[in-house]
Amino acid sequence: MAKLLEGKPLAEKIKEEIKAQIQALGIKPVLASVLVGENAGAEAYVKSQSKAAENLGIVYQFHKLDAATTEVALIEFIKKLNSDKNVNGIIIQMPLPAQIDYKKISQFISAEKDVEGMHPANIGKIVFGKAKILPCTPAAVMELLNSTGVDLYGKEVVIVGHSEIVGKPLALLLLEKFATVTVAHIGTSKAGKLEEHIKKAEVLIVAVGKAGLIKGDLVKEGAIVIDVGINRVDGKIVGDVEFEAAEKKASYITPVPGGVGPLTVTMLMRNLVEAAKLQK
Ligand code: NDP
């Protein structure tokens, strides 16, 4: 039976490190958070980010802009935050209204204040193994893997899902650890080849958003399983992996909820402190 890889205890440990780093910095870092329009989901994220920030001694500066804000106006607002010396990091809450293209506006956040780690300059640094600010979800996955103490050198790692925020940057981070990385995606599934990749994975990371996509009995004996997926089924939150069957075969497995999720906001705060250090 697999050991549970829970995010919360690990997040608590990392928060202590963040607090120590903030003390060493000698300032209260400021995170500017921008929400455009009304959205219950985004408001919930804002609440949890603001609570996490407060507990760490971080100032959470919340800006709520009108739903009719144009792309040009939002870019102007971002530029103002970029030049505000009191602001150390900027996060734009999702989803954005239809008139605003996130990919376009996010390029305007200065790389030094990009606490989500998605600026092309920060993504590019991952390729060179020099990134200090990492995309939050891949960073959370790396922390969970690290907590197992298992050396990734030469391991067969299979990532399912090739999104820009999870699968692609995660593949680069795993290459830095000398893992043998396979990235499976919709093309793999359509070619009928997903199963063969799942079966060989010594480390399986799934980030798709389809409940039950990964049949638990396909998981390799002793594999580490990280389930990033979040799906609502019959009012319950579940991942992409059939948990009950998978936990019988895996050596470690993340629960959903309670695995990757609790760590991502902590990674955001860690990025903010890294950003503040770089600005100093
Ligand atoms: P995206 O929708 O951007 O990416 C999903 C990926 O899965 C794409 O690469 C897609 O390929 C691929 N895919 C779709 N169907 C299949 C299939 N049948 N077989 C193989 N691959 C498939 O999602 P995100 O990366 O943003 O998020 C993935 C999941 O992780 C979601 O459930 C999301 O809620 C969750 N998530 C959880 C976080 C956390 O903190 N725990 C943080 C971020 C995300 P293509 O696009 O080509 O169709």
Short mmCIF file of C-alpha atoms and ligand atoms in Angstrom, two decimals:
data_model
loop_
_atom_site.label_atom_id
_atom_site.label_comp_id
_atom_site.label_asym_id
_atom_site.label_seq_id
_atom_site.Cartn_x
_atom_site.Cartn_y
_atom_site.Cartn_z
CA MET A 1 0.00 0.00 0.00
CA ALA A 2 1.37 3.40 -1.00
CA LYS A 3 2.49 6.09 1.42
CA LEU A 4 0.44 9.27 1.11
CA LEU A 5 2.31 12.29 -0.22
CA GLU A 6 0.45 15.09 1.50
CA GLY A 7 1.04 18.69 0.57
CA LYS A 8 0.08 20.37 3.83
CA PRO A 9 2.89 19.18 6.16
CA LEU A 10 5.44 19.93 3.46
CA ALA A 11 3.92 23.38 2.91
CA GLU A 12 4.20 24.09 6.65
CA LYS A 13 7.90 23.21 6.58
CA ILE A 14 8.58 25.42 3.55
CA LYS A 15 6.62 28.28 5.16
CA GLU A 16 9.05 28.23 8.09
CA GLU A 17 11.93 28.60 5.60
CA ILE A 18 10.08 31.46 3.88
CA LYS A 19 9.56 33.24 7.23
CA ALA A 20 13.28 32.98 8.00
CA GLN A 21 14.12 34.39 4.56
CA ILE A 22 11.73 37.30 5.06
CA GLN A 23 13.40 38.10 8.37
CA ALA A 24 16.79 38.04 6.70
CA LEU A 25 15.48 40.37 3.97
CA GLY A 26 14.52 42.95 6.58
CA ILE A 27 11.44 44.14 4.65
CA LYS A 28 7.82 43.06 4.43
CA PRO A 29 7.54 41.91 0.78
CA VAL A 30 4.51 43.23 -1.11
CA LEU A 31 2.45 41.06 -3.47
CA ALA A 32 0.13 43.01 -5.79
CA SER A 33 -2.87 40.93 -6.82
CA VAL A 34 -5.11 42.09 -9.67
CA LEU A 35 -8.63 40.79 -10.23
CA VAL A 36 -10.64 42.02 -13.20
CA GLY A 37 -14.41 41.77 -12.75
CA GLU A 38 -16.41 39.41 -10.55
CA ASN A 39 -15.67 35.70 -10.24
CA ALA A 40 -16.48 33.50 -7.24
CA GLY A 41 -13.63 31.03 -7.95
CA ALA A 42 -11.05 33.79 -8.31
CA GLU A 43 -12.33 35.51 -5.15
CA ALA A 44 -11.80 32.22 -3.27
CA TYR A 45 -8.19 32.07 -4.53
CA VAL A 46 -7.67 35.68 -3.52
CA LYS A 47 -8.91 34.88 -0.02
CA SER A 48 -6.59 31.89 0.39
CA GLN A 49 -3.59 33.82 -1.05
CA SER A 50 -4.28 36.76 1.23
CA LYS A 51 -4.50 34.49 4.30
CA ALA A 52 -1.26 32.69 3.36
CA ALA A 53 0.47 36.04 2.82
CA GLU A 54 -0.69 37.46 6.13
CA ASN A 55 0.55 34.38 8.04
CA LEU A 56 3.99 34.80 6.51
CA GLY A 57 4.33 38.54 7.09
CA ILE A 58 3.74 39.42 3.43
CA VAL A 59 1.64 42.46 2.45
CA TYR A 60 -1.17 41.40 0.09
CA GLN A 61 -2.13 44.45 -1.96
CA PHE A 62 -5.44 43.69 -3.64
CA HIS A 63 -6.63 45.60 -6.73
CA LYS A 64 -10.09 44.96 -8.10
CA LEU A 65 -10.64 46.41 -11.57
CA ASP A 66 -13.92 46.89 -13.37
CA ALA A 67 -15.18 43.98 -15.54
CA ALA A 68 -15.14 46.31 -18.56
CA THR A 69 -11.38 47.09 -18.19
CA THR A 70 -9.73 46.99 -21.63
CA GLU A 71 -6.50 45.14 -22.46
CA VAL A 72 -4.74 48.50 -22.95
CA ALA A 73 -5.93 49.78 -19.56
CA LEU A 74 -4.81 46.58 -17.81
CA ILE A 75 -1.38 46.79 -19.46
CA GLU A 76 -1.08 50.40 -18.24
CA PHE A 77 -2.02 49.24 -14.75
CA ILE A 78 0.62 46.48 -14.86
CA LYS A 79 3.26 48.99 -16.00
CA LYS A 80 2.44 51.17 -13.00
CA LEU A 81 2.92 48.20 -10.67
CA ASN A 82 6.19 47.36 -12.47
CA SER A 83 7.59 50.79 -11.71
CA ASP A 84 6.27 50.93 -8.13
CA LYS A 85 9.36 50.26 -5.99
CA ASN A 86 7.18 49.12 -3.07
CA VAL A 87 5.73 46.23 -5.08
CA ASN A 88 7.86 43.06 -5.21
CA GLY A 89 5.55 40.73 -7.10
CA ILE A 90 2.49 40.85 -9.36
CA ILE A 91 -0.19 38.22 -9.90
CA ILE A 92 -3.10 38.53 -12.32
CA GLN A 93 -6.05 36.43 -11.18
CA MET A 94 -7.76 34.06 -13.61
CA PRO A 95 -10.18 33.90 -15.30
CA LEU A 96 -10.01 37.21 -17.13
CA PRO A 97 -12.99 38.71 -19.01
CA ALA A 98 -13.26 37.72 -22.68
CA GLN A 99 -11.79 41.02 -23.99
CA ILE A 100 -8.43 40.32 -22.29
CA ASP A 101 -5.89 37.77 -23.55
CA TYR A 102 -3.83 36.51 -20.59
CA LYS A 103 -0.92 35.40 -22.78
CA LYS A 104 -0.65 38.90 -24.19
CA ILE A 105 -0.95 40.91 -20.98
CA SER A 106 1.22 38.58 -18.85
CA GLN A 107 4.24 39.45 -21.03
CA PHE A 108 4.04 42.97 -19.63
CA ILE A 109 4.73 41.89 -16.04
CA SER A 110 8.41 42.55 -15.44
CA ALA A 111 10.39 39.30 -15.21
CA GLU A 112 11.68 40.31 -11.75
CA LYS A 113 8.12 40.65 -10.44
CA ASP A 114 6.68 37.57 -12.21
CA VAL A 115 5.78 35.49 -9.13
CA GLU A 116 3.93 32.92 -11.26
CA GLY A 117 7.17 32.13 -13.07
CA MET A 118 5.51 32.28 -16.49
CA HIS A 119 7.42 35.19 -18.08
CA PRO A 120 9.38 33.93 -21.13
CA ALA A 121 12.63 35.08 -19.49
CA ASN A 122 11.91 32.97 -16.39
CA ILE A 123 10.76 29.96 -18.42
CA GLY A 124 13.91 30.35 -20.55
CA LYS A 125 16.14 30.26 -17.47
CA ILE A 126 14.79 26.78 -16.65
CA VAL A 127 16.39 25.54 -19.89
CA PHE A 128 19.77 26.76 -18.61
CA GLY A 129 19.18 25.38 -15.09
CA LYS A 130 19.41 28.94 -13.71
CA ALA A 131 15.81 29.70 -12.73
CA LYS A 132 15.20 31.19 -9.29
CA ILE A 133 11.51 31.84 -9.92
CA LEU A 134 9.67 28.68 -10.98
CA PRO A 135 6.10 28.13 -12.22
CA CYS A 136 4.13 27.28 -9.06
CA THR A 137 2.57 23.90 -9.92
CA PRO A 138 5.74 22.32 -11.40
CA ALA A 139 7.67 23.65 -8.37
CA ALA A 140 5.10 22.02 -6.05
CA VAL A 141 5.48 18.70 -7.89
CA MET A 142 9.29 18.89 -7.58
CA GLU A 143 8.97 19.53 -3.82
CA LEU A 144 6.70 16.49 -3.41
CA LEU A 145 9.14 14.30 -5.36
CA ASN A 146 12.06 15.64 -3.36
CA SER A 147 10.26 14.84 -0.09
CA THR A 148 10.27 11.11 -0.96
CA GLY A 149 14.09 11.10 -0.89
CA VAL A 150 14.06 9.05 -4.12
CA ASP A 151 16.89 9.95 -6.51
CA LEU A 152 15.42 10.81 -9.93
CA TYR A 153 18.70 10.14 -11.76
CA GLY A 154 17.94 7.80 -14.68
CA LYS A 155 14.35 7.20 -13.56
CA GLU A 156 11.60 6.64 -16.14
CA VAL A 157 9.34 9.63 -15.59
CA VAL A 158 6.10 9.96 -17.52
CA ILE A 159 4.17 13.24 -17.47
CA VAL A 160 0.65 13.13 -18.89
CA GLY A 161 -0.42 16.60 -20.09
CA HIS A 162 1.74 19.10 -21.99
CA SER A 163 0.29 22.43 -20.89
CA GLU A 164 2.43 25.53 -20.62
CA ILE A 165 1.74 25.91 -16.90
CA VAL A 166 2.38 22.29 -15.85
CA GLY A 167 3.68 19.61 -18.24
CA LYS A 168 6.19 21.54 -20.37
CA PRO A 169 8.11 23.40 -17.62
CA LEU A 170 7.96 20.30 -15.40
CA ALA A 171 9.66 18.24 -18.12
CA LEU A 172 12.56 20.71 -18.12
CA LEU A 173 12.88 20.65 -14.32
CA LEU A 174 12.98 16.86 -14.35
CA LEU A 175 15.65 16.82 -17.07
CA GLU A 176 17.78 18.94 -14.72
CA LYS A 177 17.59 15.96 -12.33
CA PHE A 178 18.73 13.58 -15.10
CA ALA A 179 15.41 11.74 -15.22
CA THR A 180 14.42 10.10 -18.50
CA VAL A 181 11.35 12.15 -19.30
CA THR A 182 8.43 11.19 -21.53
CA VAL A 183 5.66 13.73 -22.04
CA ALA A 184 2.38 12.10 -23.09
CA HIS A 185 -0.57 14.17 -24.28
CA ILE A 186 -3.72 14.04 -26.34
CA GLY A 187 -1.74 12.79 -29.37
CA THR A 188 -0.41 9.87 -27.29
CA SER A 189 -3.95 8.96 -26.24
CA LYS A 190 -5.33 9.29 -29.76
CA ALA A 191 -2.57 7.03 -31.06
CA GLY A 192 -3.65 4.44 -28.45
CA LYS A 193 -0.23 4.56 -26.80
CA LEU A 194 -1.02 6.09 -23.39
CA GLU A 195 -1.28 2.72 -21.61
CA GLU A 196 2.16 1.52 -22.67
CA HIS A 197 3.73 4.70 -21.29
CA ILE A 198 1.80 4.51 -17.99
CA LYS A 199 2.91 0.91 -17.46
CA LYS A 200 6.63 1.74 -17.70
CA ALA A 201 6.53 4.87 -15.50
CA GLU A 202 8.61 4.70 -12.34
CA VAL A 203 7.35 8.20 -11.64
CA LEU A 204 3.95 9.10 -13.05
CA ILE A 205 2.72 12.70 -13.05
CA VAL A 206 -0.74 13.40 -14.41
CA ALA A 207 -2.03 16.89 -15.21
CA VAL A 208 -4.96 16.61 -17.60
CA GLY A 209 -8.27 17.38 -15.86
CA LYS A 210 -10.17 14.17 -16.72
CA ALA A 211 -11.41 12.06 -13.82
CA GLY A 212 -10.52 8.37 -14.14
CA LEU A 213 -8.24 8.91 -17.18
CA ILE A 214 -5.52 6.77 -15.59
CA LYS A 215 -6.69 3.29 -14.67
CA GLY A 216 -5.15 2.44 -11.31
CA ASP A 217 -4.23 -1.13 -12.25
CA LEU A 218 -1.92 0.14 -15.02
CA VAL A 219 0.35 1.83 -12.47
CA LYS A 220 3.74 0.13 -12.25
CA GLU A 221 4.49 -1.71 -8.99
CA GLY A 222 6.38 0.69 -6.69
CA ALA A 223 5.82 3.80 -8.83
CA ILE A 224 5.54 7.31 -7.42
CA VAL A 225 2.23 8.83 -8.52
CA ILE A 226 1.62 12.58 -8.49
CA ASP A 227 -1.92 13.52 -9.48
CA VAL A 228 -2.20 17.19 -10.37
CA GLY A 229 -5.71 16.93 -11.82
CA ILE A 230 -8.70 18.56 -10.17
CA ASN A 231 -12.16 17.38 -11.19
CA ARG A 232 -15.56 17.75 -9.58
CA VAL A 233 -17.54 14.49 -9.71
CA ASP A 234 -20.88 14.16 -7.89
CA GLY A 235 -19.99 17.15 -5.73
CA LYS A 236 -16.60 15.66 -4.76
CA ILE A 237 -13.11 16.73 -5.83
CA VAL A 238 -11.11 13.92 -7.45
CA GLY A 239 -7.91 13.69 -9.49
CA ASP A 240 -7.17 12.11 -12.88
CA VAL A 241 -5.91 8.80 -11.45
CA GLU A 242 -8.18 6.06 -10.06
CA PHE A 243 -6.89 6.47 -6.53
CA GLU A 244 -8.04 3.25 -4.83
CA ALA A 245 -6.56 0.88 -7.41
CA ALA A 246 -3.41 3.00 -7.87
CA GLU A 247 -2.57 3.18 -4.16
CA LYS A 248 -2.38 -0.62 -4.06
CA LYS A 249 0.49 -0.59 -6.56
CA ALA A 250 2.32 2.70 -5.98
CA SER A 251 5.03 3.33 -3.38
CA TYR A 252 3.91 6.96 -2.93
CA ILE A 253 0.75 8.69 -4.10
CA THR A 254 -0.72 12.17 -3.70
CA PRO A 255 -4.31 12.43 -2.45
CA VAL A 256 -6.72 14.73 -4.30
CA PRO A 257 -7.52 17.05 -2.66
CA GLY A 258 -4.58 17.54 -0.30
CA GLY A 259 -1.59 16.68 -2.49
CA VAL A 260 -0.28 19.24 -4.98
CA GLY A 261 -2.95 21.88 -4.23
CA PRO A 262 -1.87 22.99 -0.73
CA LEU A 263 1.69 23.54 -1.97
CA THR A 264 1.02 25.80 -4.94
CA VAL A 265 0.14 28.91 -2.95
CA THR A 266 3.26 28.34 -0.82
CA MET A 267 5.33 28.23 -4.03
CA LEU A 268 3.79 31.57 -5.02
CA MET A 269 4.94 33.09 -1.73
CA ARG A 270 8.40 31.56 -2.11
CA ASN A 271 8.65 33.12 -5.57
CA LEU A 272 7.71 36.49 -4.08
CA VAL A 273 10.58 36.26 -1.59
CA GLU A 274 12.97 35.19 -4.38
CA ALA A 275 11.75 38.17 -6.44
CA ALA A 276 12.33 40.54 -3.49
CA LYS A 277 15.86 39.13 -3.07
CA LEU A 278 16.62 39.60 -6.77
CA GLN A 279 15.36 43.18 -6.65
CA LYS A 280 17.59 43.90 -3.66
P1 NDP B 1 -4.78 22.11 -19.70
O1 NDP B 1 -6.18 21.84 -20.13
O2 NDP B 1 -4.09 23.34 -20.09
O3 NDP B 1 -3.86 20.88 -20.15
C1 NDP B 1 -4.32 19.55 -20.13
C2 NDP B 1 -3.36 18.70 -20.88
O4 NDP B 1 -3.85 17.36 -20.97
C3 NDP B 1 -3.13 19.14 -22.31
O5 NDP B 1 -1.79 18.91 -22.61
C4 NDP B 1 -4.06 18.22 -23.11
O6 NDP B 1 -3.67 18.11 -24.45
C5 NDP B 1 -3.86 16.94 -22.34
N1 NDP B 1 -4.94 15.97 -22.55
C6 NDP B 1 -6.25 16.20 -22.72
N2 NDP B 1 -6.91 15.03 -22.86
C7 NDP B 1 -5.97 14.05 -22.79
C8 NDP B 1 -6.03 12.65 -22.90
N3 NDP B 1 -7.17 11.99 -23.09
N4 NDP B 1 -4.86 11.96 -22.79
C9 NDP B 1 -3.69 12.57 -22.62
N5 NDP B 1 -3.59 13.92 -22.50
C10 NDP B 1 -4.72 14.65 -22.60
O7 NDP B 1 -4.81 21.95 -18.12
P2 NDP B 1 -3.76 22.42 -16.99
O8 NDP B 1 -2.41 21.92 -17.30
O9 NDP B 1 -3.98 23.84 -16.71
O10 NDP B 1 -4.34 21.60 -15.76
C11 NDP B 1 -4.42 20.18 -15.79
C12 NDP B 1 -5.19 19.71 -14.56
O11 NDP B 1 -4.46 20.08 -13.40
C13 NDP B 1 -6.57 20.35 -14.38
O12 NDP B 1 -7.42 19.42 -13.76
C14 NDP B 1 -6.31 21.50 -13.43
O13 NDP B 1 -7.46 21.85 -12.69
C15 NDP B 1 -5.24 20.90 -12.54
N6 NDP B 1 -4.37 21.88 -11.91
C16 NDP B 1 -4.15 21.72 -10.59
C17 NDP B 1 -3.32 22.58 -9.90
C18 NDP B 1 -3.09 22.37 -8.46
O14 NDP B 1 -2.65 23.27 -7.78
N7 NDP B 1 -3.34 21.18 -7.91
C19 NDP B 1 -2.69 23.72 -10.59
C20 NDP B 1 -2.88 23.73 -12.03
C21 NDP B 1 -3.72 22.83 -12.66
P3 NDP B 1 -4.34 19.12 -25.55
O15 NDP B 1 -4.33 20.48 -24.93
O16 NDP B 1 -3.45 19.03 -26.70
O17 NDP B 1 -5.73 18.61 -25.73
#
